């Protein structure tokens, strides 16, 4: 039947559909537990067959091919469902944010200003390398290429910048671990 269909016989495709659609639907429903989702997957499998008719190269049996196509859709669906479920659990169990805490907001803003000042106090080349790394998220290799220096020199500038920032901020704030973790991540 597959060969007839590939040669243009639409009735052959109808026969293939009638022969396998119910089996696919049953298997999809068995795995997902949702009739509508199962129907969508079966339709997608057969639509893909129609769309790929000219490029279709089946090395196994037609039945194995379409069941594999269905299995892949079901596995992707179940994976997305699991991720969605984990996210919902995370949302339900995480502590509420202190978005209304004006004091925390002001402390955060003060910390941002101190950090910006500390960055401006860095030596010129250290500051440039640090900003390329943290603001533009360039790799050490990309920074080296852009700045015309070696990767080793970039690494030395980064170590120096982080050391100077750490030392400068330790003198000005008690919230260093929080801030430093966020800028170094």
Coordinates of N, CA and C in Angstrom, one line a residue:
X1 N 0.8 -1.2 0.0 CA 0.0 0.0 0.0 C 0.9 1.3 0.0
X2 N 1.9 1.2 0.8 CA 2.8 2.4 0.9 C 3.4 2.8 -0.5
X3 N 3.8 1.8 -1.3 CA 4.3 2.1 -2.6 C 3.3 2.7 -3.5
X4 N 2.1 2.1 -3.4 CA 1.0 2.7 -4.3 C 0.7 4.2 -3.9
X5 N 0.7 4.4 -2.6 CA 0.4 5.8 -2.1 C 1.5 6.7 -2.6
X6 N 2.8 6.3 -2.4 CA 3.9 7.1 -2.8 C 3.9 7.4 -4.3
X7 N 3.3 6.5 -5.1 CA 3.2 6.7 -6.6 C 2.0 7.6 -6.9
X8 N 1.2 8.0 -5.9 CA 0.1 8.9 -6.2 C -1.3 8.4 -6.0
X9 N -1.4 7.2 -5.5 CA -2.8 6.6 -5.3 C -3.3 7.0 -3.9
X10 N -4.2 8.0 -3.9 CA -4.7 8.5 -2.7 C -5.6 7.4 -1.9
X11 N -6.2 6.5 -2.6 CA -7.0 5.5 -2.0 C -6.1 4.6 -1.2
X12 N -4.8 4.4 -1.6 CA -3.9 3.6 -0.8 C -3.6 4.2 0.5
X13 N -3.5 5.6 0.5 CA -3.3 6.3 1.8 C -4.5 6.1 2.7
X14 N -5.7 6.2 2.1 CA -6.9 6.0 2.9 C -6.9 4.6 3.6
X15 N -6.5 3.6 2.8 CA -6.4 2.3 3.4 C -5.4 2.2 4.5
X16 N -4.2 2.8 4.4 CA -3.2 2.9 5.5 C -3.8 3.6 6.7
X17 N -4.5 4.7 6.5 CA -5.1 5.4 7.6 C -6.1 4.6 8.3
X18 N -7.0 3.9 7.6 CA -8.1 3.1 8.2 C -7.5 1.9 8.9
X19 N -6.4 1.4 8.4 CA -5.8 0.2 9.0 C -5.1 0.5 10.3
X20 N -4.4 1.7 10.4 CA -3.6 2.0 11.6 C -4.1 3.1 12.5
X21 N -5.0 4.0 12.1 CA -5.4 5.1 12.9 C -6.0 4.7 14.2
X22 N -6.8 3.7 14.2 CA -7.4 3.3 15.5 C -6.4 2.7 16.5
X23 N -5.5 1.9 15.9 CA -4.4 1.3 16.8 C -3.6 2.4 17.4
X24 N -3.2 3.4 16.6 CA -2.4 4.5 17.1 C -3.2 5.3 18.1
X25 N -4.5 5.6 17.8 CA -5.3 6.3 18.8 C -5.4 5.6 20.1
X26 N -5.6 4.3 20.1 CA -5.7 3.5 21.3 C -4.3 3.6 22.1
X27 N -3.2 3.5 21.4 CA -1.9 3.5 22.1 C -1.6 4.9 22.6
X28 N -2.0 6.0 21.9 CA -1.8 7.3 22.3 C -2.6 7.6 23.6
X29 N -3.9 7.2 23.5 CA -4.8 7.4 24.7 C -4.3 6.6 25.9
X30 N -3.8 5.4 25.7 CA -3.3 4.6 26.7 C -2.1 5.3 27.5
X31 N -1.3 6.0 26.7 CA -0.1 6.6 27.3 C -0.4 8.0 27.8
X32 N -1.3 8.8 27.2 CA -1.5 10.1 27.7 C -2.8 10.2 28.6
X33 N -3.7 9.4 28.4 CA -5.0 9.4 29.2 C -5.9 10.6 28.8
X34 N -5.6 11.2 27.6 CA -6.4 12.3 27.1 C -6.8 12.0 25.7
X35 N -8.1 11.9 25.5 CA -8.6 11.6 24.1 C -8.2 12.7 23.1
X36 N -8.4 13.9 23.4 CA -8.1 15.0 22.5 C -6.6 15.0 22.1
X37 N -5.7 14.9 23.1 CA -4.3 14.8 22.8 C -4.0 13.6 22.0
X38 N -4.6 12.5 22.2 CA -4.3 11.3 21.5 C -4.7 11.5 20.0
X39 N -5.9 12.1 19.8 CA -6.4 12.4 18.4 C -5.4 13.3 17.7
X40 N -4.9 14.4 18.4 CA -4.0 15.3 17.8 C -2.7 14.6 17.4
X41 N -2.2 13.7 18.2 CA -0.9 13.0 17.9 C -1.1 12.1 16.6
X42 N -2.3 11.4 16.6 CA -2.5 10.6 15.4 C -2.6 11.4 14.1
X43 N -3.3 12.6 14.2 CA -3.4 13.5 13.1 C -2.1 14.0 12.7
X44 N -1.2 14.4 13.7 CA 0.1 14.9 13.4 C 0.9 13.8 12.6
X45 N 0.8 12.6 13.1 CA 1.6 11.5 12.4 C 1.2 11.4 11.0
X46 N -0.1 11.3 10.7 CA -0.5 11.2 9.3 C -0.3 12.4 8.5
X47 N -0.4 13.6 9.1 CA -0.1 14.8 8.4 C 1.4 14.9 8.0
X48 N 2.2 14.4 8.9 CA 3.6 14.4 8.6 C 3.9 13.5 7.4
X49 N 3.2 12.3 7.4 CA 3.4 11.4 6.3 C 3.0 12.1 5.0
X50 N 1.9 12.8 5.0 CA 1.5 13.5 3.8 C 2.5 14.6 3.3
X51 N 3.0 15.3 4.3 CA 3.9 16.4 4.0 C 5.3 15.9 3.5
X52 N 5.7 14.7 4.0 CA 7.0 14.1 3.7 C 6.9 13.0 2.7
X53 N 5.8 12.9 2.0 CA 5.6 11.8 1.1 C 6.7 11.6 0.1
X54 N 7.2 12.7 -0.5 CA 8.3 12.6 -1.5 C 9.6 12.3 -0.9
X55 N 9.8 12.6 0.3 CA 11.1 12.4 1.0 C 11.1 11.2 1.9
X56 N 10.0 10.6 2.0 CA 9.8 9.5 3.0 C 10.7 8.3 2.6
X57 N 11.5 7.8 3.5 CA 12.4 6.7 3.3 C 12.3 5.8 4.5
X58 N 11.4 4.8 4.5 CA 11.2 4.0 5.6 C 12.0 2.7 5.5
X59 N 12.9 2.5 6.5 CA 13.8 1.3 6.5 C 13.3 0.2 7.3
X60 N 12.1 0.4 8.0 CA 11.5 -0.7 8.8 C 10.1 -0.9 8.2
X61 N 9.3 -1.5 8.9 CA 7.9 -1.7 8.4 C 7.2 -0.4 8.6
X62 N 6.1 -0.2 7.8 CA 5.3 1.1 7.9 C 4.7 1.2 9.3
X63 N 4.3 0.1 9.8 CA 3.7 0.0 11.2 C 4.7 0.5 12.2
X64 N 5.9 -0.1 12.2 CA 7.0 0.3 13.1 C 7.3 1.8 13.0
X65 N 7.3 2.3 11.7 CA 7.6 3.7 11.5 C 6.6 4.6 12.1
X66 N 5.3 4.3 11.9 CA 4.3 5.3 12.4 C 4.2 5.1 14.0
X67 N 4.4 3.9 14.5 CA 4.3 3.8 16.0 C 5.5 4.5 16.6
X68 N 6.7 4.5 15.9 CA 7.8 5.2 16.5 C 7.6 6.7 16.4
X69 N 7.0 7.2 15.3 CA 6.6 8.6 15.2 C 5.7 9.0 16.4
X70 N 4.7 8.1 16.6 CA 3.7 8.4 17.7 C 4.4 8.4 19.1
X71 N 5.3 7.4 19.3 CA 6.0 7.2 20.5 C 6.8 8.5 20.8
X72 N 7.5 9.0 19.8 CA 8.3 10.2 20.0 C 7.4 11.4 20.4
X73 N 6.3 11.6 19.8 CA 5.4 12.6 20.2 C 4.9 12.5 21.6
X74 N 4.5 11.2 22.0 CA 4.1 11.0 23.3 C 5.2 11.2 24.4
X75 N 6.4 10.8 24.1 CA 7.5 11.0 25.0 C 7.8 12.5 25.2
X76 N 7.8 13.3 24.1 CA 8.0 14.7 24.2 C 6.9 15.4 25.0
X77 N 5.6 14.9 24.8 CA 4.5 15.4 25.5 C 4.6 15.1 27.0
X78 N 5.0 13.9 27.4 CA 5.1 13.5 28.8 C 6.3 14.3 29.4
X79 N 7.3 14.5 28.7 CA 8.5 15.3 29.2 C 8.0 16.7 29.5
X80 N 7.3 17.3 28.6 CA 6.8 18.7 28.8 C 5.9 18.7 30.0
X81 N 5.0 17.7 30.1 CA 4.1 17.6 31.2 C 4.8 17.5 32.6
X82 N 5.9 16.7 32.6 CA 6.7 16.6 33.8 C 7.4 17.9 34.2
X83 N 7.9 18.6 33.2 CA 8.5 19.9 33.5 C 7.5 20.9 34.0
X84 N 6.3 20.9 33.4 CA 5.3 21.8 33.8 C 4.8 21.5 35.2
X85 N 4.7 20.2 35.5 CA 4.3 19.8 36.9 C 5.4 20.2 37.9
X86 N 6.7 20.0 37.6 CA 7.7 20.4 38.5 C 7.7 21.9 38.7
X87 N 7.4 22.7 37.7 CA 7.4 24.1 37.8 C 6.2 24.5 38.7
X88 N 5.1 23.9 38.6 CA 3.9 24.2 39.4 C 4.2 23.9 40.9
X89 N 4.9 22.7 41.1 CA 5.2 22.4 42.5 C 6.2 23.4 43.1
X90 N 7.2 23.8 42.3 CA 8.1 24.8 42.7 C 7.4 26.1 43.0
X91 N 6.5 26.5 42.2 CA 5.7 27.8 42.4 C 4.9 27.7 43.7
X92 N 4.4 26.5 44.0 CA 3.6 26.4 45.2 C 4.4 26.3 46.5
X93 N 5.6 25.8 46.4 CA 6.4 25.6 47.6 C 7.4 26.6 47.9
X94 N 7.7 27.5 46.9 CA 8.8 28.5 47.2 C 8.2 29.6 48.1
X95 N 9.1 30.2 48.9 CA 8.6 31.2 49.8 C 8.2 32.5 49.0
X96 N 7.3 33.2 49.5 CA 6.8 34.4 48.8 C 8.0 35.5 48.8
X97 N 8.0 36.2 47.7 CA 9.0 37.3 47.6 C 8.6 38.5 48.4
X98 N 9.6 39.2 48.9 CA 9.3 40.4 49.7 C 9.3 41.6 48.8
X99 N 8.4 41.6 47.9 CA 8.3 42.7 46.9 C 7.9 44.0 47.5
X100 N 7.2 44.0 48.6 CA 6.7 45.2 49.2 C 7.7 45.8 50.3
X101 N 8.8 45.1 50.5 CA 9.8 45.5 51.5 C 10.6 46.7 50.9
X102 N 10.2 47.9 51.3 CA 10.9 49.1 50.8 C 12.3 49.2 51.3
X103 N 12.6 48.7 52.5 CA 13.9 48.8 53.0 C 14.9 47.9 52.2
X104 N 14.4 46.7 51.8 CA 15.2 45.8 51.0 C 15.5 46.4 49.7
X105 N 14.5 47.0 49.1 CA 14.6 47.7 47.8 C 15.7 48.7 47.9
X106 N 15.6 49.6 48.9 CA 16.6 50.7 49.1 C 18.0 50.1 49.3
X107 N 18.1 49.0 50.1 CA 19.4 48.4 50.3 C 20.0 47.9 49.0
X108 N 19.1 47.3 48.2 CA 19.6 46.7 46.9 C 20.1 47.8 46.0
X109 N 19.3 48.9 46.0 CA 19.7 50.1 45.1 C 21.1 50.7 45.6
X110 N 21.2 50.8 46.9 CA 22.5 51.3 47.5 C 23.6 50.4 47.1
X111 N 23.4 49.1 47.2 CA 24.4 48.1 46.8 C 24.8 48.2 45.3
X112 N 23.8 48.4 44.5 CA 24.0 48.6 43.0 C 24.9 49.8 42.8
X113 N 24.7 50.9 43.5 CA 25.5 52.1 43.4 C 26.9 51.9 43.9
X114 N 27.1 51.2 45.0 CA 28.4 50.9 45.5 C 29.2 50.0 44.5
X115 N 28.4 49.0 43.9 CA 29.1 48.1 43.0 C 29.5 48.9 41.7
X116 N 28.7 49.8 41.2 CA 29.0 50.6 40.1 C 30.2 51.5 40.4
X117 N 30.3 52.1 41.6 CA 31.4 52.9 42.0 C 32.7 52.1 42.0
X118 N 32.6 50.9 42.6 CA 33.7 50.0 42.8 C 34.3 49.6 41.4
X119 N 33.4 49.3 40.4 CA 33.8 49.0 39.1 C 34.5 50.2 38.4
X120 N 34.0 51.4 38.7 CA 34.6 52.6 38.1 C 36.0 52.8 38.7
X121 N 36.3 52.3 39.9 CA 37.6 52.5 40.5 C 38.6 51.5 40.0
X122 N 38.2 50.5 39.3 CA 39.2 49.5 38.7 C 40.1 50.2 37.7
X123 N 41.3 49.7 37.6 CA 42.2 50.2 36.6 C 41.6 50.0 35.2
X124 N 41.9 50.9 34.3 CA 41.2 50.9 33.0 C 41.1 49.6 32.3
X125 N 42.2 48.9 32.1 CA 42.1 47.6 31.4 C 41.3 46.5 32.2
X126 N 41.5 46.5 33.5 CA 40.7 45.6 34.3 C 39.2 45.9 34.2
X127 N 38.9 47.2 34.2 CA 37.5 47.5 34.1 C 36.9 47.1 32.7
X128 N 37.7 47.4 31.7 CA 37.2 47.0 30.3 C 37.0 45.5 30.2
X129 N 37.9 44.7 30.7 CA 37.8 43.2 30.6 C 36.6 42.8 31.5
X130 N 36.5 43.3 32.7 CA 35.4 42.9 33.6 C 34.1 43.2 33.0
X131 N 33.9 44.4 32.4 CA 32.6 44.8 31.8 C 32.3 43.9 30.5
X132 N 33.3 43.6 29.8 CA 33.1 42.8 28.6 C 32.6 41.4 29.1
X133 N 33.2 40.9 30.2 CA 32.9 39.6 30.7 C 31.5 39.6 31.3
X134 N 31.2 40.6 32.1 CA 29.9 40.5 32.9 C 28.8 41.2 32.2
X135 N 29.0 42.3 31.5 CA 27.9 43.1 30.9 C 27.6 42.5 29.5
X136 N 28.6 42.2 28.7 CA 28.4 41.7 27.4 C 28.4 40.2 27.3
X137 N 28.8 39.6 28.5 CA 28.8 38.1 28.6 C 29.7 37.4 27.5
X138 N 30.9 38.0 27.3 CA 31.8 37.5 26.3 C 32.7 36.5 27.0
X139 N 33.2 35.5 26.3 CA 34.1 34.5 26.9 C 35.5 35.1 26.9
X140 N 36.4 34.5 27.7 CA 37.8 35.0 27.8 C 38.4 35.1 26.4
X141 N 38.2 34.1 25.6 CA 38.7 34.1 24.2 C 38.2 35.3 23.4
X142 N 36.9 35.5 23.5 CA 36.3 36.6 22.7 C 36.8 38.0 23.2
X143 N 37.0 38.1 24.5 CA 37.5 39.3 25.1 C 39.0 39.5 24.6
X144 N 39.8 38.5 24.6 CA 41.1 38.5 24.1 C 41.2 39.0 22.7
X145 N 40.3 38.4 21.8 CA 40.3 38.8 20.4 C 39.9 40.2 20.2
X146 N 38.9 40.7 21.0 CA 38.4 42.0 20.8 C 39.4 43.0 21.3
X147 N 40.1 42.7 22.4 CA 41.0 43.6 23.1 C 42.4 43.6 22.5
X148 N 42.7 42.5 21.7 CA 44.0 42.4 21.2 C 45.1 42.0 22.2
X149 N 44.6 41.2 23.2 CA 45.5 40.6 24.3 C 45.4 39.1 24.3
X150 N 46.2 38.5 25.1 CA 46.1 37.0 25.2 C 45.1 36.6 26.2
X151 N 44.6 35.4 26.1 CA 43.6 34.8 27.0 C 44.2 34.9 28.4
X152 N 45.4 34.5 28.6 CA 46.1 34.6 29.9 C 46.0 36.0 30.5
X153 N 46.2 37.0 29.7 CA 46.1 38.4 30.2 C 44.7 38.7 30.6
X154 N 43.7 38.2 29.8 CA 42.3 38.4 30.2 C 42.1 37.8 31.6
X155 N 42.5 36.6 31.7 CA 42.3 35.9 33.0 C 43.0 36.6 34.2
X156 N 44.1 37.2 33.9 CA 44.8 37.9 35.0 C 44.0 39.2 35.3
X157 N 43.5 39.9 34.3 CA 42.7 41.1 34.6 C 41.5 40.7 35.3
X158 N 40.8 39.6 35.0 CA 39.6 39.2 35.7 C 39.9 38.9 37.2
X159 N 41.0 38.1 37.4 CA 41.4 37.8 38.8 C 41.6 39.1 39.6
X160 N 42.3 40.0 39.0 CA 42.6 41.3 39.6 C 41.4 42.1 39.9
X161 N 40.5 42.2 38.9 CA 39.2 42.9 39.0 C 38.4 42.3 40.2
X162 N 38.2 41.0 40.2 CA 37.4 40.4 41.2 C 38.0 40.6 42.6
X163 N 39.4 40.5 42.7 CA 40.0 40.7 44.0 C 39.8 42.1 44.5
X164 N 40.0 43.1 43.6 CA 39.8 44.5 44.0 C 38.3 44.8 44.3
X165 N 37.4 44.2 43.6 CA 36.0 44.4 43.9 C 35.6 43.8 45.3
X166 N 36.1 42.6 45.5 CA 35.9 41.9 46.7 C 36.4 42.7 47.9
X167 N 37.6 43.1 47.8 CA 38.2 43.9 48.9 C 37.5 45.2 49.1
X168 N 37.2 45.9 48.0 CA 36.5 47.2 48.1 C 35.1 47.1 48.7
X169 N 34.4 46.1 48.3 CA 33.0 45.9 48.8 C 33.0 45.4 50.2
X170 N 34.0 44.6 50.6 CA 34.0 44.1 52.0 C 34.1 45.3 53.0
X171 N 34.8 46.3 52.6 CA 34.9 47.4 53.5 C 33.6 48.3 53.6
X172 N 32.8 48.2 52.6 CA 31.6 49.1 52.5 C 30.3 48.4 52.8
X173 N 30.2 47.1 52.8 CA 28.9 46.5 53.0 C 29.0 45.1 53.7
X174 N 27.9 44.8 54.4 CA 27.9 43.5 55.1 C 27.1 42.5 54.2
X175 N 26.6 43.0 53.1 CA 25.8 42.1 52.2 C 26.7 41.5 51.0
X176 N 28.0 41.5 51.2 CA 28.9 41.1 50.2 C 28.6 39.7 49.6
X177 N 28.4 38.7 50.4 CA 28.1 37.4 49.7 C 27.0 37.4 48.7
X178 N 25.9 38.1 49.1 CA 24.8 38.2 48.2 C 25.1 38.9 46.9
X179 N 25.7 40.0 47.0 CA 26.0 40.8 45.8 C 27.1 40.2 45.0
X180 N 28.1 39.7 45.7 CA 29.3 39.1 44.9 C 28.8 37.9 44.2
X181 N 28.0 37.1 44.8 CA 27.4 35.9 44.1 C 26.7 36.3 42.9
X182 N 25.9 37.4 42.9 CA 25.1 37.8 41.8 C 26.0 38.4 40.7
X183 N 27.1 39.0 41.0 CA 27.9 39.6 39.9 C 28.9 38.6 39.3
X184 N 29.2 37.6 40.1 CA 30.2 36.6 39.6 C 29.5 35.4 38.9
X185 N 28.2 35.3 39.0 CA 27.5 34.1 38.4 C 27.6 34.2 36.9

